[in-house]
Coordinates of N, CA and C in Angstrom, one line a residue:
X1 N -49.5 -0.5 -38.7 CA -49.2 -1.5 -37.7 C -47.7 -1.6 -37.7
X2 N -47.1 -1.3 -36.2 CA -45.8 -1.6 -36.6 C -45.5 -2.8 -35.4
X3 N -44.4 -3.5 -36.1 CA -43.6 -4.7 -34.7 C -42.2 -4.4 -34.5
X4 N -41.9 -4.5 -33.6 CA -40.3 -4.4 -32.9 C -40.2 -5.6 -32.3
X5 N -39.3 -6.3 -33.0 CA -38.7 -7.1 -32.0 C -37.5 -7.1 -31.5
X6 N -37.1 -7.7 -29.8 CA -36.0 -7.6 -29.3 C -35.6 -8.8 -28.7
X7 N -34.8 -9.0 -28.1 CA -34.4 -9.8 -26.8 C -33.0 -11.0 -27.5
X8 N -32.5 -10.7 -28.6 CA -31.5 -11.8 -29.3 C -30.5 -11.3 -28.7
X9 N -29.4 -12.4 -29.0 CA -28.1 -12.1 -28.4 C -27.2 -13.4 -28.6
X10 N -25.7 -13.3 -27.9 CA -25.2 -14.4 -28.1 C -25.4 -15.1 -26.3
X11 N -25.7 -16.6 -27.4 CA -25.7 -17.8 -25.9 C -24.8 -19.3 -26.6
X12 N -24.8 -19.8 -25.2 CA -24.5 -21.0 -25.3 C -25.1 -22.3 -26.1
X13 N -24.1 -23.1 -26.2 CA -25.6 -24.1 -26.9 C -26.3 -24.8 -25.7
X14 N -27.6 -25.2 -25.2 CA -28.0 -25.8 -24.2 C -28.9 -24.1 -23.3
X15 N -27.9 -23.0 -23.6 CA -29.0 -22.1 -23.1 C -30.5 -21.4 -23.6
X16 N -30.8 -20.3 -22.9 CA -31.8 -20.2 -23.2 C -32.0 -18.5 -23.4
X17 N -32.8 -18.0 -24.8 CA -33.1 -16.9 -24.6 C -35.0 -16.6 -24.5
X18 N -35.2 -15.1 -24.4 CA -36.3 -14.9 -24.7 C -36.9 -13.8 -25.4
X19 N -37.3 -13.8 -26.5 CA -37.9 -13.0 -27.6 C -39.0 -12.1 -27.4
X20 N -38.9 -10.6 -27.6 CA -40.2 -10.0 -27.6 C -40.3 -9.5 -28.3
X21 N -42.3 -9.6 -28.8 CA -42.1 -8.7 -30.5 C -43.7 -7.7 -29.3
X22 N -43.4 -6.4 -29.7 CA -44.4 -5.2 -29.1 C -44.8 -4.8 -30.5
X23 N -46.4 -5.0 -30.3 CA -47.5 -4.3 -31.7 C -47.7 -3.0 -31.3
X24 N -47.5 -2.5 -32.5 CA -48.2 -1.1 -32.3 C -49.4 -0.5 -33.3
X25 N -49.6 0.8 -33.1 CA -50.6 1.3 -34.2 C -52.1 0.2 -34.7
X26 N -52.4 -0.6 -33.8 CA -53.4 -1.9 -34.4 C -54.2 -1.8 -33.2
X27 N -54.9 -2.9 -33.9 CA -56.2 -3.4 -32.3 C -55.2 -4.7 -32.2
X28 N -54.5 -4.7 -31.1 CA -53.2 -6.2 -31.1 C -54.2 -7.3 -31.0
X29 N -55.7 -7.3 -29.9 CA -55.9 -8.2 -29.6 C -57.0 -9.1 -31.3
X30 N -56.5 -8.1 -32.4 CA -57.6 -8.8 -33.0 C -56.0 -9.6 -34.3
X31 N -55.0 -9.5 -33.5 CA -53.9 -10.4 -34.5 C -53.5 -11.7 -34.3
X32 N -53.8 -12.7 -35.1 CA -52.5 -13.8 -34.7 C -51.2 -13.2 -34.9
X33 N -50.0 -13.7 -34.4 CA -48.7 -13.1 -34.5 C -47.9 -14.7 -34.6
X34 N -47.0 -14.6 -35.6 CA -45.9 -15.6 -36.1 C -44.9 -15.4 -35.4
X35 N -44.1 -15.8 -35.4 CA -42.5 -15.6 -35.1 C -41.9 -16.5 -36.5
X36 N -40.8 -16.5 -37.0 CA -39.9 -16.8 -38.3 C -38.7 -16.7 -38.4
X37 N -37.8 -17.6 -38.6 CA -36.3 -17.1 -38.8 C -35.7 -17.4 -40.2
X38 N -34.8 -16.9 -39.9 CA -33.9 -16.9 -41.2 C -32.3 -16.7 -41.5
X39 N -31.8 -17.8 -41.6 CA -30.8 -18.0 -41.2 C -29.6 -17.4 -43.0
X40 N -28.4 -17.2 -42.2 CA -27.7 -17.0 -43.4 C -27.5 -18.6 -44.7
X41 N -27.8 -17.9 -46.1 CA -28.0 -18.5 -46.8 C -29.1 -19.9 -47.1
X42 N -30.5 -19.8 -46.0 CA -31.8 -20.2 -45.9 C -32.7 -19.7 -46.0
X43 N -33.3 -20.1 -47.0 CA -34.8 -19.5 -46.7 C -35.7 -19.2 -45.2
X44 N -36.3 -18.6 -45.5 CA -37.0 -18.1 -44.0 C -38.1 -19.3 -43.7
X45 N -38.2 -19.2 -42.6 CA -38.7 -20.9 -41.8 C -39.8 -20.3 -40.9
X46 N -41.0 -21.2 -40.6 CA -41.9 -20.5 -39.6 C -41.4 -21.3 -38.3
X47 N -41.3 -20.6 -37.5 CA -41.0 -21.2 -35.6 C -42.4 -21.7 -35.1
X48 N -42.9 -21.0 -35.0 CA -44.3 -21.0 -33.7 C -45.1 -19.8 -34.4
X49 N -46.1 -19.8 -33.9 CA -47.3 -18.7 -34.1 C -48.7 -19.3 -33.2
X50 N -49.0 -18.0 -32.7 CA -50.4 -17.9 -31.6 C -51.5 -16.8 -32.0
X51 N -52.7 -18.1 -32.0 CA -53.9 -17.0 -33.0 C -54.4 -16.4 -31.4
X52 N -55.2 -15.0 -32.3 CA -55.7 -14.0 -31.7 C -55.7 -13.7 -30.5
X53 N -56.2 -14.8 -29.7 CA -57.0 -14.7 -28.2 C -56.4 -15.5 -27.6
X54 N -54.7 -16.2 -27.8 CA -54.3 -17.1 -27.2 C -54.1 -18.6 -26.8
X55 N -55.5 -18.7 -27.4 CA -56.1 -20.4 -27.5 C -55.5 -21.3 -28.2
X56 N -54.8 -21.1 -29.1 CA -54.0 -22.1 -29.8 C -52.8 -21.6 -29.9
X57 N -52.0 -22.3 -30.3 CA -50.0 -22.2 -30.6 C -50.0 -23.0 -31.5
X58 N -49.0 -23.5 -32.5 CA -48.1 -23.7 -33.3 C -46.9 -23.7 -33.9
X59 N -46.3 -24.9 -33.6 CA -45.0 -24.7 -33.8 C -44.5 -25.6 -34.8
X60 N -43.2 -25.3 -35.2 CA -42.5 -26.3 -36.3 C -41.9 -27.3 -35.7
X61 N -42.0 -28.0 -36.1 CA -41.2 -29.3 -35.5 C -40.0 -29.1 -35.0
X62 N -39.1 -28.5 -35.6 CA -37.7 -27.7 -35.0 C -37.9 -27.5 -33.6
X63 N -39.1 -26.7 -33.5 CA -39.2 -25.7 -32.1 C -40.1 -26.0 -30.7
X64 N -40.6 -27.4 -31.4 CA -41.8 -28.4 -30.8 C -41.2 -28.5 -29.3
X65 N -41.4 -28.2 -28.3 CA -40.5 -29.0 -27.0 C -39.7 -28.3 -26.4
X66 N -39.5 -27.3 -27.2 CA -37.8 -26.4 -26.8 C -38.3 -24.7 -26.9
X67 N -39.9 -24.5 -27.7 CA -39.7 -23.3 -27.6 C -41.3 -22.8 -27.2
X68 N -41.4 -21.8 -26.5 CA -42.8 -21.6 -26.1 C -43.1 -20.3 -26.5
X69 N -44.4 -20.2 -26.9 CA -44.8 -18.5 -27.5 C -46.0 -18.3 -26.5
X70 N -46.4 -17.2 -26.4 CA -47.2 -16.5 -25.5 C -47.5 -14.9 -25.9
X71 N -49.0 -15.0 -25.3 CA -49.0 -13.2 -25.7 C -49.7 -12.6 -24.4
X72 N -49.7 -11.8 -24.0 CA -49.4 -10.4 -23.4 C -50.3 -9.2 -23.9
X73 N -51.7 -9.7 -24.0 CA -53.1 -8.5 -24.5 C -52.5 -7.6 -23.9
X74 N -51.8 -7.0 -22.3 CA -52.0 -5.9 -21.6 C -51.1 -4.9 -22.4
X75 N -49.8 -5.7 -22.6 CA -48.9 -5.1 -22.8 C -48.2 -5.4 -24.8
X76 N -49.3 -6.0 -25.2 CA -49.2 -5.8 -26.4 C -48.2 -6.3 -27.4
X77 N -48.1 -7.4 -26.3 CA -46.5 -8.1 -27.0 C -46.9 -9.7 -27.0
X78 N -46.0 -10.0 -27.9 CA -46.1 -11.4 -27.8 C -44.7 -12.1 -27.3
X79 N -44.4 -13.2 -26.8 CA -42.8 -13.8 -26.1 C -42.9 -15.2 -27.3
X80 N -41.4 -15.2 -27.2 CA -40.8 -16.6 -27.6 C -40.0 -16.8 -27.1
X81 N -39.9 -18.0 -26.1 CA -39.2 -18.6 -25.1 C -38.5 -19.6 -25.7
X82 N -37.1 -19.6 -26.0 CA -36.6 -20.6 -26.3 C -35.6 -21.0 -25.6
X83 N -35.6 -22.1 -25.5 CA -35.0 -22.9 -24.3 C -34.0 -24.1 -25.0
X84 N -32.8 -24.7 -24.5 CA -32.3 -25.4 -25.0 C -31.6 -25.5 -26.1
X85 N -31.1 -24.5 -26.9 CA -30.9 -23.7 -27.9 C -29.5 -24.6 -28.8
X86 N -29.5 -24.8 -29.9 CA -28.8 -25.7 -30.8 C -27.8 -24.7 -31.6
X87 N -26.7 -24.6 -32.0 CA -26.0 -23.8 -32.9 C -27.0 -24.0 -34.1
X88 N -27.9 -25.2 -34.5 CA -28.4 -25.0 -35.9 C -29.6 -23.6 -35.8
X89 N -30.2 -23.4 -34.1 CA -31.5 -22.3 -34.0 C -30.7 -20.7 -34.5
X90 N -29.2 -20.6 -34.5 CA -28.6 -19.4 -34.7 C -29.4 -18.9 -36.2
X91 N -30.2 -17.0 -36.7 CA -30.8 -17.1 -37.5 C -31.4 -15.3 -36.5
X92 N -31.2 -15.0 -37.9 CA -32.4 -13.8 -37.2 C -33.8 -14.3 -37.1
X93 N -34.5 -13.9 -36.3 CA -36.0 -13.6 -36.0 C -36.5 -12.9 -36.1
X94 N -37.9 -13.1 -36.7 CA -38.9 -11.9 -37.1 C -40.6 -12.4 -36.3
X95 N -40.8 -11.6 -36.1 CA -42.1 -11.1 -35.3 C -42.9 -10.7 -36.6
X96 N -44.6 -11.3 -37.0 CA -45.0 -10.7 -37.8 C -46.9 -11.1 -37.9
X97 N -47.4 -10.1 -38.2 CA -48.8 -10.0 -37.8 C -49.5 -10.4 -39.1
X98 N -50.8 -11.1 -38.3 CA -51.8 -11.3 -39.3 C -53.4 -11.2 -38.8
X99 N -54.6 -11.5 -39.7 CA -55.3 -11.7 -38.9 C -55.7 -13.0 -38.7
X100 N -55.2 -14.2 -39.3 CA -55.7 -15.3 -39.0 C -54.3 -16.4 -38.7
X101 N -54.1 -17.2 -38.0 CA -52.3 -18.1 -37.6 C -52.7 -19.4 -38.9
X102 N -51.3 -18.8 -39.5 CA -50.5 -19.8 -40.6 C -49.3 -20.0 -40.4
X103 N -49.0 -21.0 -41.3 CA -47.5 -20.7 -41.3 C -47.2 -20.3 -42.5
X104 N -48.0 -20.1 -43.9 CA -47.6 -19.4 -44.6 C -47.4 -18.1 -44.4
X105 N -45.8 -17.6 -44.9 CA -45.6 -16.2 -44.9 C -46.0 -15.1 -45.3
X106 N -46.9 -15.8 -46.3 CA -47.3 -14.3 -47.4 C -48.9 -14.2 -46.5
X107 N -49.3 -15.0 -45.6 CA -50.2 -14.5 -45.0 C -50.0 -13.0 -44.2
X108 N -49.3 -13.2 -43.4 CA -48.5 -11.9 -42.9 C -48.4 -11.0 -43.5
X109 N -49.1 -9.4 -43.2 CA -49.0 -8.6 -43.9 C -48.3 -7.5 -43.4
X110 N -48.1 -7.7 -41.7 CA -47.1 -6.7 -41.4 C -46.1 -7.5 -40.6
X111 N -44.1 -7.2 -40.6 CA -43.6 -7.5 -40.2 C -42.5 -6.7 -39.6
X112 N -42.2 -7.2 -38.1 CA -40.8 -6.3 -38.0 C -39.8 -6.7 -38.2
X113 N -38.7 -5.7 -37.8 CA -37.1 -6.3 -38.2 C -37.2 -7.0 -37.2
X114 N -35.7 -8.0 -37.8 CA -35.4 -9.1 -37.2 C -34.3 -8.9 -35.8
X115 N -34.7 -9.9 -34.8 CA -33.5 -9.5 -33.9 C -32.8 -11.0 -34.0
X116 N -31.4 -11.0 -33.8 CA -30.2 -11.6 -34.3 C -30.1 -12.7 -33.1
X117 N -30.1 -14.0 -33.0 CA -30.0 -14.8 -32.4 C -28.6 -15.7 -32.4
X118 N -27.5 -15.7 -31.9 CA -26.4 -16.6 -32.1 C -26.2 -17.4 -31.2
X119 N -25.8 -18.3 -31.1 CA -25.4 -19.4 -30.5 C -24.3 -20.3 -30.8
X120 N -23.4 -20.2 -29.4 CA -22.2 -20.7 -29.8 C -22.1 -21.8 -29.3
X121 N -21.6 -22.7 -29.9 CA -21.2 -24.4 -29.8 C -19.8 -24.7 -28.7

């Protein structure tokens, strides 16, 4: 199973980007998928995560209000919509599969690289 994530870049603070992580090699519709960041000199943090079939979300309080996840059975992706964006949300993101939504990390047994999120103040 592999994940690619894309869609980082630099923004504003108050803007907004939007994250895609594309599954591959798996049966996508039988994963929950996390999103996580990790910021320089932090430990890695869970954002949001959406089990299997879409029916539920999860987010960190950080991300509660400001950021929305969604998935995409057709196309085999999952989104993270984040909106309203803080210089503290600057942090790579990682995209990462499981079969059941946690926020523990070591649940996750496959993950992709991170795409690079900045935001300037």
């Amino acid at each position: 199973v592999q994940l690619q994530a894309s869609g980082g870049g630099l923004v504003q603070a108050g803007g907004s980007l939007s994250l895609s992580c594309v599954v591959s090699g798996g049966t996508f519709s039988m994963f929950a998928i996390g999103w996580y960041r990790q910021a320089p000199g932090k430990e890695r943090e869970f954002v949001a995560g959406i089990d299997w079939n879409g029916g539920y979300a999860d987010y960190s309080d950080s991300s509660k209000g400001r950021f929305t996840i969604s998935r995409d059975d057709a196309k085999n992706t999952v989104y993270l919509q984040l909106n309203s964006l803080k210089p503290e949300d600057m942090a790579a993101y990682y995209c990462a599969a499981a079969t059941i939504l946690s926020r523990n990390s070591k649940v996750y047994g496959f993950w992709g690289q991170g795409t690079l999120v900045t935001v300037s103040s």
